[in-house]
Amino acid sequence: MPDTSTIRLRNLSFAYPNGLRALAPVDLDIRAGEFVSILGPSGCGKSTLLRLLGGLLTPSGGSIEADGDFAGQTTGFVFQSPTLMPWANVEANVRLPHALAATRDSDASARIDHALQMVGLHDFRHAYPRELSGGMQMRVSIARALAKQPRLLLMDEPFAALDEITRHRLDRDLRELWAAEKLTTVFVTHSVFEAVFLSTRIIVMSSRPGRIVGEVTIDQAGEAVTPRNDEFRISEQFARRCAEASRLLNLGMNEDEFRGQAA
Amino acid sequence: MKYLPYAAPAVIGVIVLALWQLTVTLLDVPPYLVPGPLLVAQTMAQDADLLLHSLLVTLRITALALFFSVVMGVVIAFLFAQSRIIEASLFPYAVLLQVTPVVAIAPLIIIWTRDVQTALVICATMVAIFPIISNTTLGLRSIEPGLLDLFRLYRASRWQTLLRLRVPSALPYFFAGLRVSGGLALIGAVVAEFVAGTGGSGSGLAYQILMSGLQLNVPRLFAALLLITLAGVAIFALTSLLSQLALRHWHESEFGQR
Ligand SMILES: Nc1ncnc2c1ncn2[C@@H]1O[C@H](COP(=O)(O)OP(=O)(O)OP(=O)(O)O)[C@@H](O)[C@H]1O
Ligand SMILES: [Mg+2]
């Protein structure tokens, strides 16, 4: 029986304390097992939306409702920078979510081992963050987000600061991880190509205050998942989806703001 | 090349000492004006018992003052970091304490406490405590916002956030403060001894300097001075070593040092 757990955003809006409206009312359903990318211009409120989903911000209006498997679960969050504790080694960093929840040691250790194996850093578990490359640090951050076996993984432009080759590799690894773990993922990016490569569905947002302009479906629900490899990147299918996402992105650009920036 | 940081200053030191000795000998400067280094060394050996005893007295005051500075300074910093209101209302008084010259209040404290040793420790603590307070407070506050988000995401308690995030983040700041405070504690102890003067039971190095000055025993004065300087260097080396041991794994300030 398919998992019907859903996270429902209804009329969700947010304004910062200084009065800045970051998010216009947004309606969105995130269904179990999806890989949803949020695509939008810089400053449109993508991070704000993700932080609302993670419970780091409280909505100014509207609601977020999680049912089924999502209810009351911890989420994994991967920030734009690795945000590792420099005084703790890789293993201790990945252990943090368990340490804070006081999980039984034996249970925690097994999950930490598993998480480190998934990101391929098991041999580096005693290394300190400064001894790792940027890409490796990001993978530690992913392992930490996975350590508590979350039902929902939130990622905020995790690979934006990395070089293209590393980024492509991590994109591929992430997609495999998602497929293997059946992990519902919400991924923020402003790269059209990355969004198309990774997602089952892309949500395109307008410039600030962000609202949803439209969506692009990559994998039809129930349909066999399109394999993600280098061939996909040069396929006609890929190009068509990119064109569609770009069109929506341009549609959502606020004309006035554009002129304001140009002046 | 590895020994350069030690060898180079040592060579300079030897040259200066040699020139000094040469000048004193050639110009026949009387020892009660400027004693040569050889004479100072000789005096140091002759008066070793007396001087070492004084050194211990001064070091004891310094150590106690540093100890109290660390304990009280850290406690105060924790209070400050807990609430902006506490900090806003009390920080000006910490500054007041810092800017009031210890020479000016030492006599008062000596009168109040009666026991000179206690008074000296209090004075030295007043001089040394400020860097610990201000640095540790800053450190407890200087936390990467991302890490704070992370702790909130996993619903860390206030206590967990303090122990696992604020304290480690504050360590480099604390140690920077400790290195400054170590030197200040010594300066505070010596200055307070001077104020306490030759009366009473004081017999620290400052007392030796005062007495030697009065008796025109300038070689001994130099010897005592030298001991104070050496003590200062030793304290700095010790606090630096502590800092290195605590931070070598992760903090930029201690990278690449063995
Ligand atoms: N703490 C804050 N206080 C006030 N305004 C904020 C705050 N954080 C973000 N903003 C503003 O809210 C808007 C949306 O910010 P957000 O970080 O969600 O954008 P974003 O879509 O993630 O942008 P980017 O792609 O550049 O990361 C921006 O205009 C930003 O200036
Ligand atoms: Mg952002």
XYZ file of C-alpha atoms and ligand atoms in Angstrom:
553
model
C 0.000 0.000 0.000
C 1.454 3.343 -0.996
C 2.389 5.753 1.767
C -0.117 8.592 1.721
C 1.536 10.722 4.400
C 1.510 14.364 3.373
C 2.781 17.703 4.566
C 0.234 20.383 3.728
C 1.135 24.040 3.504
C -2.002 26.140 3.499
C -1.982 29.869 2.936
C 1.465 29.888 4.473
C 3.002 33.352 4.688
C 5.846 34.915 6.547
C 7.067 38.411 7.347
C 10.272 39.149 9.237
C 10.059 41.217 12.436
C 11.319 44.247 10.519
C 8.138 44.054 8.461
C 9.727 42.596 5.344
C 7.305 40.238 3.605
C 9.418 37.281 2.551
C 6.731 34.803 1.628
C 3.355 35.507 0.017
C 0.644 32.961 0.852
C 1.792 29.589 -0.430
C -0.209 26.388 -0.906
C 1.747 23.211 -1.382
C 1.464 19.493 -0.684
C 4.579 17.451 -0.160
C 3.871 13.749 -0.434
C 5.870 10.887 1.048
C 8.729 9.731 -1.162
C 8.894 12.840 -3.310
C 12.032 14.742 -4.164
C 10.800 18.315 -4.427
C 13.079 21.111 -5.527
C 12.253 24.712 -4.730
C 13.583 26.879 -7.526
C 13.523 30.654 -7.470
C 15.553 33.829 -7.855
C 17.851 34.984 -5.095
C 16.049 36.555 -2.141
C 12.623 35.196 -3.070
C 12.099 33.411 0.227
C 13.310 29.875 -0.483
C 15.362 29.621 2.687
C 12.501 31.184 4.603
C 10.142 28.501 3.312
C 12.584 25.755 4.261
C 13.121 27.180 7.736
C 9.356 27.279 8.225
C 9.198 23.602 7.214
C 11.978 22.765 9.678
C 10.249 24.619 12.499
C 13.047 27.159 12.816
C 10.565 29.943 12.050
C 6.933 30.285 13.073
C 4.457 31.179 10.294
C 3.013 34.686 10.294
C -0.100 33.335 8.652
C -1.541 30.047 7.440
C -0.469 26.618 8.587
C 1.786 23.630 8.089
C 0.140 20.309 8.785
C 1.961 17.019 8.831
C 0.082 13.747 9.005
C 0.881 10.043 8.923
C 4.570 9.328 9.030
C 5.531 12.976 9.128
C 3.669 13.830 12.310
C 5.910 14.684 15.229
C 9.058 13.405 13.498
C 12.407 15.112 13.613
C 13.558 16.414 10.289
C 17.053 16.409 8.885
C 18.342 19.801 7.829
C 21.363 20.492 5.652
C 22.318 24.142 5.611
C 24.037 26.071 2.877
C 27.356 25.793 4.741
C 28.470 22.602 6.523
C 27.984 24.138 10.027
C 30.128 21.547 11.757
C 31.436 21.933 15.270
C 35.161 22.563 14.701
C 36.104 21.158 18.115
C 34.498 17.783 17.454
C 35.628 15.079 15.041
C 33.464 13.711 12.242
C 31.883 11.010 14.345
C 31.050 13.367 17.210
C 29.513 15.816 14.756
C 27.322 13.126 13.226
C 26.424 11.925 16.714
C 25.117 15.329 17.784
C 21.397 14.717 17.065
C 21.580 11.531 19.122
C 23.588 13.144 21.898
C 20.985 15.884 22.237
C 18.145 13.371 22.335
C 20.048 11.047 24.707
C 19.557 8.013 22.446
C 20.874 4.732 23.847
C 24.524 4.492 22.905
C 24.357 1.151 21.131
C 21.410 2.238 18.957
C 23.059 5.527 18.115
C 26.384 3.960 17.170
C 24.828 1.614 14.641
C 22.940 4.463 12.960
C 25.968 6.713 12.928
C 28.032 3.982 11.294
C 25.321 3.517 8.714
C 25.047 7.237 7.996
C 28.817 7.574 7.609
C 28.873 4.621 5.271
C 26.118 6.110 3.134
C 28.144 9.258 2.510
C 31.360 7.275 2.146
C 33.213 8.814 5.056
C 33.520 5.877 7.383
C 37.323 5.933 7.164
C 37.380 9.581 8.179
C 35.327 9.337 11.319
C 38.186 10.417 13.569
C 39.198 13.375 11.396
C 38.481 16.942 12.410
C 36.429 19.190 10.096
C 39.428 21.349 9.210
C 41.195 18.276 7.857
C 38.446 17.703 5.273
C 37.758 19.301 1.898
C 34.646 21.406 1.368
C 32.842 18.548 -0.359
C 33.693 16.125 2.439
C 32.492 18.587 5.060
C 29.207 18.839 3.208
C 28.909 15.062 3.226
C 29.487 15.030 6.988
C 26.666 17.513 7.252
C 24.443 15.193 5.207
C 25.414 12.209 7.350
C 24.462 14.203 10.438
C 21.076 15.017 8.911
C 20.574 11.306 8.172
C 21.816 10.049 11.524
C 18.404 10.092 13.171
C 16.725 8.463 10.189
C 14.436 11.392 9.532
C 11.317 10.996 7.431
C 11.901 14.387 5.868
C 15.188 15.820 4.636
C 15.456 19.568 4.066
C 18.422 20.900 2.096
C 19.219 24.553 1.502
C 21.504 24.918 -1.526
C 23.883 22.419 0.038
C 26.269 22.239 -2.913
C 26.129 25.837 -4.102
C 29.626 26.637 -2.859
C 31.289 23.597 -4.425
C 33.007 23.202 -7.772
C 31.046 21.791 -10.693
C 32.615 18.334 -10.710
C 32.147 17.748 -6.989
C 28.656 19.111 -7.291
C 27.720 16.699 -10.064
C 29.074 13.785 -8.064
C 27.227 14.785 -4.911
C 24.030 15.336 -6.898
C 24.283 11.805 -8.234
C 25.087 10.375 -4.793
C 22.202 12.260 -3.266
C 19.761 11.003 -5.857
C 20.910 7.415 -5.230
C 20.618 7.903 -1.499
C 17.116 9.240 -1.921
C 16.114 6.260 -4.048
C 17.644 3.772 -1.617
C 16.266 5.309 1.576
C 12.840 6.358 0.258
C 13.513 9.656 1.918
C 11.144 12.544 1.292
C 13.357 15.466 0.330
C 12.840 19.187 -0.142
C 15.814 20.715 -1.896
C 16.345 24.446 -2.384
C 18.418 25.584 -5.324
C 18.671 28.346 -7.861
C 20.182 26.134 -10.504
C 17.657 24.958 -13.090
C 19.916 22.075 -14.140
C 20.427 20.802 -10.632
C 16.692 20.960 -9.957
C 15.815 19.000 -13.092
C 18.525 16.434 -12.499
C 17.559 15.716 -8.894
C 13.838 16.103 -8.508
C 10.656 14.257 -9.092
C 8.921 17.637 -9.038
C 10.086 21.251 -9.215
C 8.266 24.128 -7.546
C 9.113 27.470 -9.146
C 8.808 30.599 -7.036
C 8.462 34.253 -7.986
C 10.698 37.026 -6.747
C 9.961 38.482 -3.316
C 7.517 38.114 -1.735
C 7.768 34.540 -2.952
C 4.709 32.808 -4.280
C 4.426 29.672 -6.375
C 4.455 30.409 -10.112
C 4.081 26.832 -11.255
C 5.557 23.387 -11.122
C 7.368 21.015 -13.426
C 6.906 17.297 -13.014
C 9.913 15.190 -13.945
C 8.808 11.732 -12.820
C 5.114 11.055 -13.167
C 3.739 9.510 -10.011
C 3.563 5.736 -10.335
C 5.669 5.816 -13.471
C 9.099 4.216 -13.576
C 11.641 6.683 -12.246
C 13.834 8.178 -14.930
C 17.398 6.994 -14.346
C 19.712 9.864 -13.363
C 23.110 9.593 -14.968
C 25.287 11.573 -17.328
C 23.128 10.459 -20.233
C 20.110 12.061 -18.659
C 21.989 15.344 -18.559
C 22.280 15.422 -22.361
C 18.907 13.908 -23.179
C 16.177 15.747 -25.028
C 13.897 15.065 -22.057
C 16.302 16.924 -19.771
C 16.508 19.921 -22.099
C 12.728 20.154 -22.396
C 12.266 20.188 -18.609
C 14.990 22.796 -18.198
C 13.320 24.999 -20.793
C 9.994 24.631 -19.026
C 11.473 25.484 -15.614
C 13.312 28.502 -17.060
C 10.134 29.764 -18.661
C 8.326 29.652 -15.320
C 11.274 31.280 -13.614
C 11.177 34.229 -16.033
C 7.433 34.460 -15.622
C 7.880 34.945 -11.891
C 10.448 37.718 -12.155
C 8.937 40.901 -10.879
C 9.182 43.454 -13.684
C 9.289 46.461 -11.367
C 12.000 44.958 -9.244
C 13.982 44.151 -12.367
C 13.902 47.760 -13.475
C 14.698 48.901 -9.967
C 17.796 46.752 -9.935
C 18.889 47.859 -13.393
C 18.573 51.551 -12.502
C 65.877 27.018 11.044
C 63.802 25.173 13.597
C 65.697 26.708 16.510
C 65.729 30.201 15.065
C 62.979 31.535 17.350
C 65.126 30.550 20.340
C 68.644 31.059 18.973
C 68.194 34.531 17.517
C 66.937 36.278 20.673
C 69.538 34.365 22.727
C 72.374 35.705 20.567
C 71.045 39.262 20.860
C 70.755 38.811 24.628
C 74.345 37.635 24.972
C 75.619 40.528 22.845
C 73.705 43.097 24.901
C 74.927 41.606 28.175
C 78.503 41.585 26.916
C 78.325 45.218 25.786
C 76.748 46.168 29.091
C 79.500 44.452 31.085
C 82.160 45.988 28.857
C 80.783 49.516 29.246
C 80.480 49.199 33.012
C 84.018 47.842 33.336
C 85.690 50.251 30.897
C 83.957 53.394 32.201
C 84.304 52.198 35.768
C 80.616 52.909 36.556
C 80.006 52.547 40.300
C 77.769 49.527 41.120
C 75.268 51.685 43.048
C 74.431 53.415 39.761
C 74.550 50.577 37.269
C 75.868 47.153 38.268
C 77.270 44.897 35.564
C 75.496 41.676 34.710
C 78.222 39.626 36.368
C 77.715 41.438 39.637
C 73.961 40.978 39.370
C 74.459 37.253 38.826
C 76.813 37.134 41.777
C 74.274 38.946 43.980
C 71.558 36.604 42.788
C 73.620 33.630 43.952
C 74.617 35.280 47.242
C 71.094 36.392 48.154
C 69.437 33.335 46.679
C 67.611 32.365 49.868
C 66.222 35.805 50.448
C 65.277 36.441 46.828
C 63.726 33.035 46.222
C 61.639 33.414 49.335
C 60.414 36.793 48.073
C 59.773 35.314 44.652
C 57.604 32.629 46.218
C 55.647 35.235 48.166
C 54.954 37.234 45.032
C 54.145 34.136 42.975
C 51.725 32.929 45.621
C 49.823 36.218 45.476
C 49.889 36.112 41.681
C 48.643 32.536 41.531
C 45.841 33.179 44.000
C 44.802 36.317 42.135
C 44.792 34.482 38.814
C 42.817 31.632 40.330
C 40.154 33.950 41.741
C 40.075 35.928 38.497
C 39.396 32.788 36.500
C 36.748 31.419 38.847
C 34.915 34.672 39.436
C 35.488 36.000 35.939
C 34.011 32.876 34.342
C 31.018 32.875 36.710
C 30.358 36.535 35.968
C 30.725 35.920 32.237
C 28.154 33.115 32.436
C 25.744 35.450 34.198
C 26.326 38.136 31.577
C 25.793 35.661 28.760
C 22.537 34.462 30.297
C 20.804 37.777 30.019
C 21.360 41.090 28.325
C 19.718 42.853 31.262
C 22.228 41.517 33.766
C 25.066 42.434 31.441
C 23.711 45.905 30.713
C 23.276 46.673 34.399
C 26.567 45.261 35.655
C 29.069 45.642 32.827
C 29.664 49.370 33.479
C 30.792 48.446 36.986
C 33.217 45.907 35.628
C 34.628 48.695 33.461
C 34.762 50.970 36.503
C 36.778 48.322 38.291
C 39.094 48.074 35.327
C 39.804 51.784 34.912
C 40.306 52.603 38.604
C 44.073 52.516 39.232
C 44.856 49.845 41.775
C 47.418 52.150 43.393
C 44.600 54.500 44.281
C 42.397 51.981 46.071
C 45.022 49.639 47.496
C 45.497 51.705 50.689
C 41.767 51.554 51.320
C 41.653 47.832 50.827
C 44.634 47.347 53.105
C 42.879 49.344 55.819
C 39.657 47.412 55.377
C 41.070 43.917 55.314
C 43.790 44.397 57.947
C 45.579 41.312 56.650
C 48.082 42.584 54.077
C 48.337 39.314 52.140
C 44.581 39.179 51.630
C 44.589 42.814 50.574
C 47.313 42.130 48.021
C 45.393 39.190 46.540
C 42.267 41.329 46.285
C 44.152 44.136 44.538
C 45.839 41.793 42.071
C 42.522 40.085 41.347
C 40.920 43.433 40.607
C 43.613 44.116 38.050
C 43.519 40.671 36.452
C 39.833 39.826 36.286
C 38.622 42.126 33.526
C 40.069 40.359 30.457
C 38.572 37.079 31.660
C 35.131 38.631 32.066
C 35.049 40.516 28.798
C 36.658 37.809 26.664
C 34.618 34.939 28.046
C 31.377 36.908 27.716
C 32.210 37.715 24.118
C 33.064 34.066 23.487
C 29.839 32.749 24.996
C 27.981 35.083 22.650
C 30.053 34.533 19.509
C 28.357 31.470 18.170
C 27.951 30.540 14.553
C 24.255 31.219 13.806
C 24.062 28.015 11.774
C 25.100 25.917 14.759
C 22.552 27.669 16.921
C 19.877 26.782 14.323
C 21.074 23.205 14.381
C 20.707 22.999 18.151
C 17.233 24.496 17.897
C 16.280 22.032 15.186
C 17.114 19.137 17.510
C 15.327 20.872 20.377
C 18.398 21.170 22.566
C 17.689 22.454 26.057
C 19.225 25.701 27.257
C 21.609 23.676 29.351
C 22.689 21.440 26.451
C 23.240 24.475 24.276
C 25.374 26.035 26.979
C 27.559 22.986 27.589
C 27.864 21.639 24.082
C 27.885 24.838 22.075
C 28.530 27.999 24.063
C 31.324 26.691 26.256
C 33.421 25.173 23.455
C 32.843 28.265 21.296
C 34.057 30.444 24.164
C 37.251 28.499 24.869
C 39.558 30.318 22.420
C 38.331 33.665 23.745
C 38.785 32.535 27.336
C 42.360 31.449 26.721
C 43.207 34.719 24.998
C 41.899 36.449 28.125
C 43.835 34.101 30.394
C 47.134 34.969 28.730
C 46.554 38.658 29.337
C 45.284 38.083 32.870
C 48.322 36.030 33.847
C 50.614 38.981 33.193
C 48.187 41.415 34.803
C 47.967 39.331 37.980
C 51.737 39.600 38.395
C 51.721 43.338 37.705
C 48.821 43.760 40.133
C 50.638 41.804 42.824
C 53.846 43.826 42.439
C 52.074 47.196 42.324
C 50.013 46.331 45.394
C 53.155 45.258 47.238
C 54.696 48.621 46.450
C 51.689 50.402 47.872
C 51.718 48.214 50.981
C 55.300 49.404 51.299
C 57.945 48.385 53.780
C 55.634 48.415 56.741
C 53.783 45.277 57.704
C 54.674 41.746 56.849
C 55.208 42.169 53.118
C 58.315 40.464 51.858
C 57.636 39.937 48.185
C 59.898 41.009 45.349
C 58.530 44.561 45.314
C 59.434 44.815 48.990
C 62.994 43.708 48.133
C 63.172 46.358 45.420
C 61.979 49.062 47.814
C 64.414 48.013 50.538
C 67.339 47.649 48.132
C 66.584 51.112 46.813
C 66.594 52.595 50.279
C 69.861 50.814 51.120
C 71.412 51.707 47.725
C 71.908 47.986 47.188
C 71.379 48.388 43.451
C 72.724 44.949 42.418
C 70.070 43.288 44.541
C 67.486 45.644 43.107
C 68.468 44.486 39.638
C 68.346 40.854 40.704
C 64.826 41.262 42.077
C 63.745 43.064 38.924
C 65.149 40.263 36.821
C 63.185 37.707 38.820
C 59.931 39.604 38.282
C 60.564 39.698 34.551
C 61.414 36.010 34.442
C 58.282 35.191 36.427
C 56.212 37.177 33.899
C 57.744 35.278 30.998
C 57.165 31.958 32.735
C 53.514 32.791 33.395
C 53.009 33.745 29.768
C 54.673 30.542 28.585
C 52.549 28.469 30.925
C 49.224 30.016 29.910
C 50.199 29.755 26.244
C 50.979 26.099 26.714
C 47.597 25.496 28.347
C 45.878 27.228 25.472
C 47.809 25.170 22.961
C 46.966 21.902 24.672
C 43.281 22.760 24.785
C 42.873 24.098 21.256
C 45.502 22.418 19.089
C 43.026 20.085 17.405
C 40.705 22.643 16.041
C 41.381 26.298 16.537
C 43.100 28.439 13.907
C 45.197 30.222 16.522
C 47.041 27.025 17.438
C 47.448 25.397 14.034
C 50.885 24.330 12.986
C 52.411 24.669 16.428
C 54.075 21.763 18.076
N 16.527 37.537 9.509
C 16.003 38.327 8.540
N 15.497 39.545 8.848
C 14.967 40.325 7.897
N 14.887 40.005 6.594
C 15.374 38.813 6.219
C 15.963 37.913 7.169
N 16.373 36.811 6.509
C 16.055 37.012 5.221
N 15.455 38.204 5.033
C 14.951 38.734 3.766
O 13.886 37.931 3.338
C 13.962 37.702 1.946
C 13.957 36.235 1.650
O 15.131 35.679 2.207
P 15.556 34.161 1.967
O 16.816 33.951 2.708
O 14.416 33.286 2.271
O 15.835 34.192 0.391
P 16.373 33.014 -0.538
O 15.334 32.772 -1.549
O 16.813 31.879 0.275
O 17.624 33.735 -1.224
P 19.040 33.089 -1.664
O 18.790 32.299 -2.881
O 19.880 34.287 -1.960
O 19.536 32.294 -0.510
C 15.212 38.410 1.452
O 14.845 39.592 0.821
C 16.000 38.711 2.691
O 16.653 39.933 2.581
Mg 18.741 31.069 0.800
